[in-house]
């Protein structure tokens, strides 16, 4: 369903959404992050790429599975901790980050459904914002089957049209949010559709970075397992792992016990994000490490995103947000790496 | 090779189920035997697993780790584990006493394709702690002896004192329906009457292998595979009838956390049992 919402009516819409916990982009010093907001005035939709994607709302960096207390040795208290039931809206989700959630959905679904992930996922409505101009100079969504105005994974897509938003509702949940303030949404006028198409077409032209012929990369990678290429590319890597921590599609985690008091024993079993870029990620307790150096770990990251995931799910495990490029302290640039892979040996 | 999912807590696989240590005793200097029973009697009896699967054991405050199940589903009710002290969780497990509580979740992994192996010759090759998952198969074969043809066991350890279940295996040599050969790399006791040498020196002792009808099951330290696989190939055992159960660092056990991901598969879901064929086509498995 296509509607128009005047920008000046936007706060009135948000006021009708009191029943929801609302996250929106917020600027802290120079960093944009998604934070909970209480008034419509706190929502700023003129934002650049956020430090972390809204993945952190569905799959937080630190999550408590259970709390334990062992006052009585033979009768420890173990309490399952599940996410709360609060319905949630995220405003200003970039199309690449929404698509990323459709990819983590594949991992957290399957035969063993991850109850923590899905509880939040199912109660969260994603209101997207098309990128009329790329929010980062390193955006490259067009190269990985994405668009700056893609609707994949979103419930609503907003497109900024000057003094108004074009509002495309995509799911029942999206419809529900529009119905809470029906009178504010008007049908598009003649010309609006044309303007929208023009804005969307222009937004694609503004994306400067691209990987040509990415299709050639997955089959090429298959033959590059033993190549010295990985040693060369990983030479400068500091193994800080930021490329994976900032990535909206990475999903690896660790499970550990945190002890808050030793007598009586009290603590929590938690899961935290983890990264394949750390040496002990694959280290056996015997000390044997099947992925022993940074070359093999860079290979893992690239192969996972552009070969294994493609083979398993027929999608790149990358949505072109550019965060790994922007944040790498030594300038390892996934676009350049993939360009080199494509042309390797030719 | 996938198996039916049999979660202890189907609504949340990450919840550990309390289990009690029934017996524990040392097997070697750094390996202990643990016999545990799920505290909830109904769940203990309903717990189904197949040979070659693993479980996550946990100690509150120390965390969780994956362990091969060493017991056989043909003896339900109790679960057994052979555990080497190697990290935080195992250190905490070693400090416990009989009757103490631990957490368990699982069973996980594909396990051995027992139905395919039935009616065939079984050649089990194990080294060191490789006994942990393969003891499950061995006991299963012995409990259902009429369902298998020859059962051959080759077991290697560094020294007699480091041979896990040494006395049990020496006793098994008496059985006429099992061909059991034991070896130690080095005999520091001067009382060892069995073979001295690495596990591959036991291969000449087995006669008349019928390769098309043989399944070989292998587990041991990474260094062992190369040499054992060479011997099995020499015997002309088809590569998809050579099965290995592999170690991998794991955290979740249910294909989410990424630690055990190799190529497009997860060791915890698609393994830990792989064929030699898989290993040739999927690098980094060992």
mmCIF file with all atom_site columns, C-alpha atoms in Angstrom, chain A residues 239 275-294 296-297 299, chain B residues 222 247-249 259 261 284-286:
data_model
loop_
_atom_site.group_PDB
_atom_site.id
_atom_site.type_symbol
_atom_site.label_atom_id
_atom_site.label_alt_id
_atom_site.label_comp_id
_atom_site.label_asym_id
_atom_site.label_entity_id
_atom_site.label_seq_id
_atom_site.pdbx_PDB_ins_code
_atom_site.Cartn_x
_atom_site.Cartn_y
_atom_site.Cartn_z
_atom_site.occupancy
_atom_site.B_iso_or_equiv
_atom_site.pdbx_formal_charge
_atom_site.auth_seq_id
_atom_site.auth_comp_id
_atom_site.auth_asym_id
_atom_site.auth_atom_id
_atom_site.pdbx_PDB_model_num
ATOM 1  C CA . UNK A 1 239 ? 43.255 -9.344  14.018 1.00 0.00 ? 239 UNK A CA 1
ATOM 2  C CA . UNK A 1 275 ? 34.573 -13.375 15.784 1.00 0.00 ? 275 UNK A CA 1
ATOM 3  C CA . UNK A 1 276 ? 36.269 -15.853 13.475 1.00 0.00 ? 276 UNK A CA 1
ATOM 4  C CA . UNK A 1 277 ? 39.167 -13.367 13.325 1.00 0.00 ? 277 UNK A CA 1
ATOM 5  C CA . UNK A 1 278 ? 40.399 -14.271 16.819 1.00 0.00 ? 278 UNK A CA 1
ATOM 6  C CA . UNK A 1 279 ? 42.999 -17.065 17.071 1.00 0.00 ? 279 UNK A CA 1
ATOM 7  C CA . UNK A 1 280 ? 41.177 -18.947 19.840 1.00 0.00 ? 280 UNK A CA 1
ATOM 8  C CA . UNK A 1 281 ? 37.901 -19.014 17.902 1.00 0.00 ? 281 UNK A CA 1
ATOM 9  C CA . UNK A 1 282 ? 38.795 -22.465 16.537 1.00 0.00 ? 282 UNK A CA 1
ATOM 10 C CA . UNK A 1 283 ? 41.453 -23.512 19.073 1.00 0.00 ? 283 UNK A CA 1
ATOM 11 C CA . UNK A 1 284 ? 40.887 -27.014 20.459 1.00 0.00 ? 284 UNK A CA 1
ATOM 12 C CA . UNK A 1 285 ? 41.455 -27.576 24.159 1.00 0.00 ? 285 UNK A CA 1
ATOM 13 C CA . UNK A 1 286 ? 44.443 -29.731 23.142 1.00 0.00 ? 286 UNK A CA 1
ATOM 14 C CA . UNK A 1 287 ? 46.069 -26.654 21.611 1.00 0.00 ? 287 UNK A CA 1
ATOM 15 C CA . UNK A 1 288 ? 45.594 -27.859 18.033 1.00 0.00 ? 288 UNK A CA 1
ATOM 16 C CA . UNK A 1 289 ? 44.205 -25.081 15.854 1.00 0.00 ? 289 UNK A CA 1
ATOM 17 C CA . UNK A 1 290 ? 42.791 -26.013 12.443 1.00 0.00 ? 290 UNK A CA 1
ATOM 18 C CA . UNK A 1 291 ? 42.754 -22.307 11.475 1.00 0.00 ? 291 UNK A CA 1
ATOM 19 C CA . UNK A 1 292 ? 46.082 -21.227 12.898 1.00 0.00 ? 292 UNK A CA 1
ATOM 20 C CA . UNK A 1 293 ? 47.026 -17.921 11.220 1.00 0.00 ? 293 UNK A CA 1
ATOM 21 C CA . UNK A 1 294 ? 45.513 -14.650 10.083 1.00 0.00 ? 294 UNK A CA 1
ATOM 22 C CA . UNK A 1 296 ? 43.435 -18.661 7.092  1.00 0.00 ? 296 UNK A CA 1
ATOM 23 C CA . UNK A 1 297 ? 41.108 -16.478 9.126  1.00 0.00 ? 297 UNK A CA 1
ATOM 24 C CA . UNK A 1 299 ? 40.176 -16.602 3.969  1.00 0.00 ? 299 UNK A CA 1
ATOM 25 C CA . UNK B 2 222 ? 44.981 -35.136 14.465 1.00 0.00 ? 222 UNK B CA 1
ATOM 26 C CA . UNK B 2 247 ? 36.980 -32.646 17.199 1.00 0.00 ? 247 UNK B CA 1
ATOM 27 C CA . UNK B 2 248 ? 36.089 -28.991 16.804 1.00 0.00 ? 248 UNK B CA 1
ATOM 28 C CA . UNK B 2 249 ? 35.729 -26.088 19.177 1.00 0.00 ? 249 UNK B CA 1
ATOM 29 C CA . UNK B 2 259 ? 32.747 -21.847 15.906 1.00 0.00 ? 259 UNK B CA 1
ATOM 30 C CA . UNK B 2 261 ? 31.704 -23.949 10.746 1.00 0.00 ? 261 UNK B CA 1
ATOM 31 C CA . UNK B 2 284 ? 40.319 -27.870 7.162  1.00 0.00 ? 284 UNK B CA 1
ATOM 32 C CA . UNK B 2 285 ? 38.195 -30.663 8.656  1.00 0.00 ? 285 UNK B CA 1
ATOM 33 C CA . UNK B 2 286 ? 41.157 -32.021 10.602 1.00 0.00 ? 286 UNK B CA 1
#
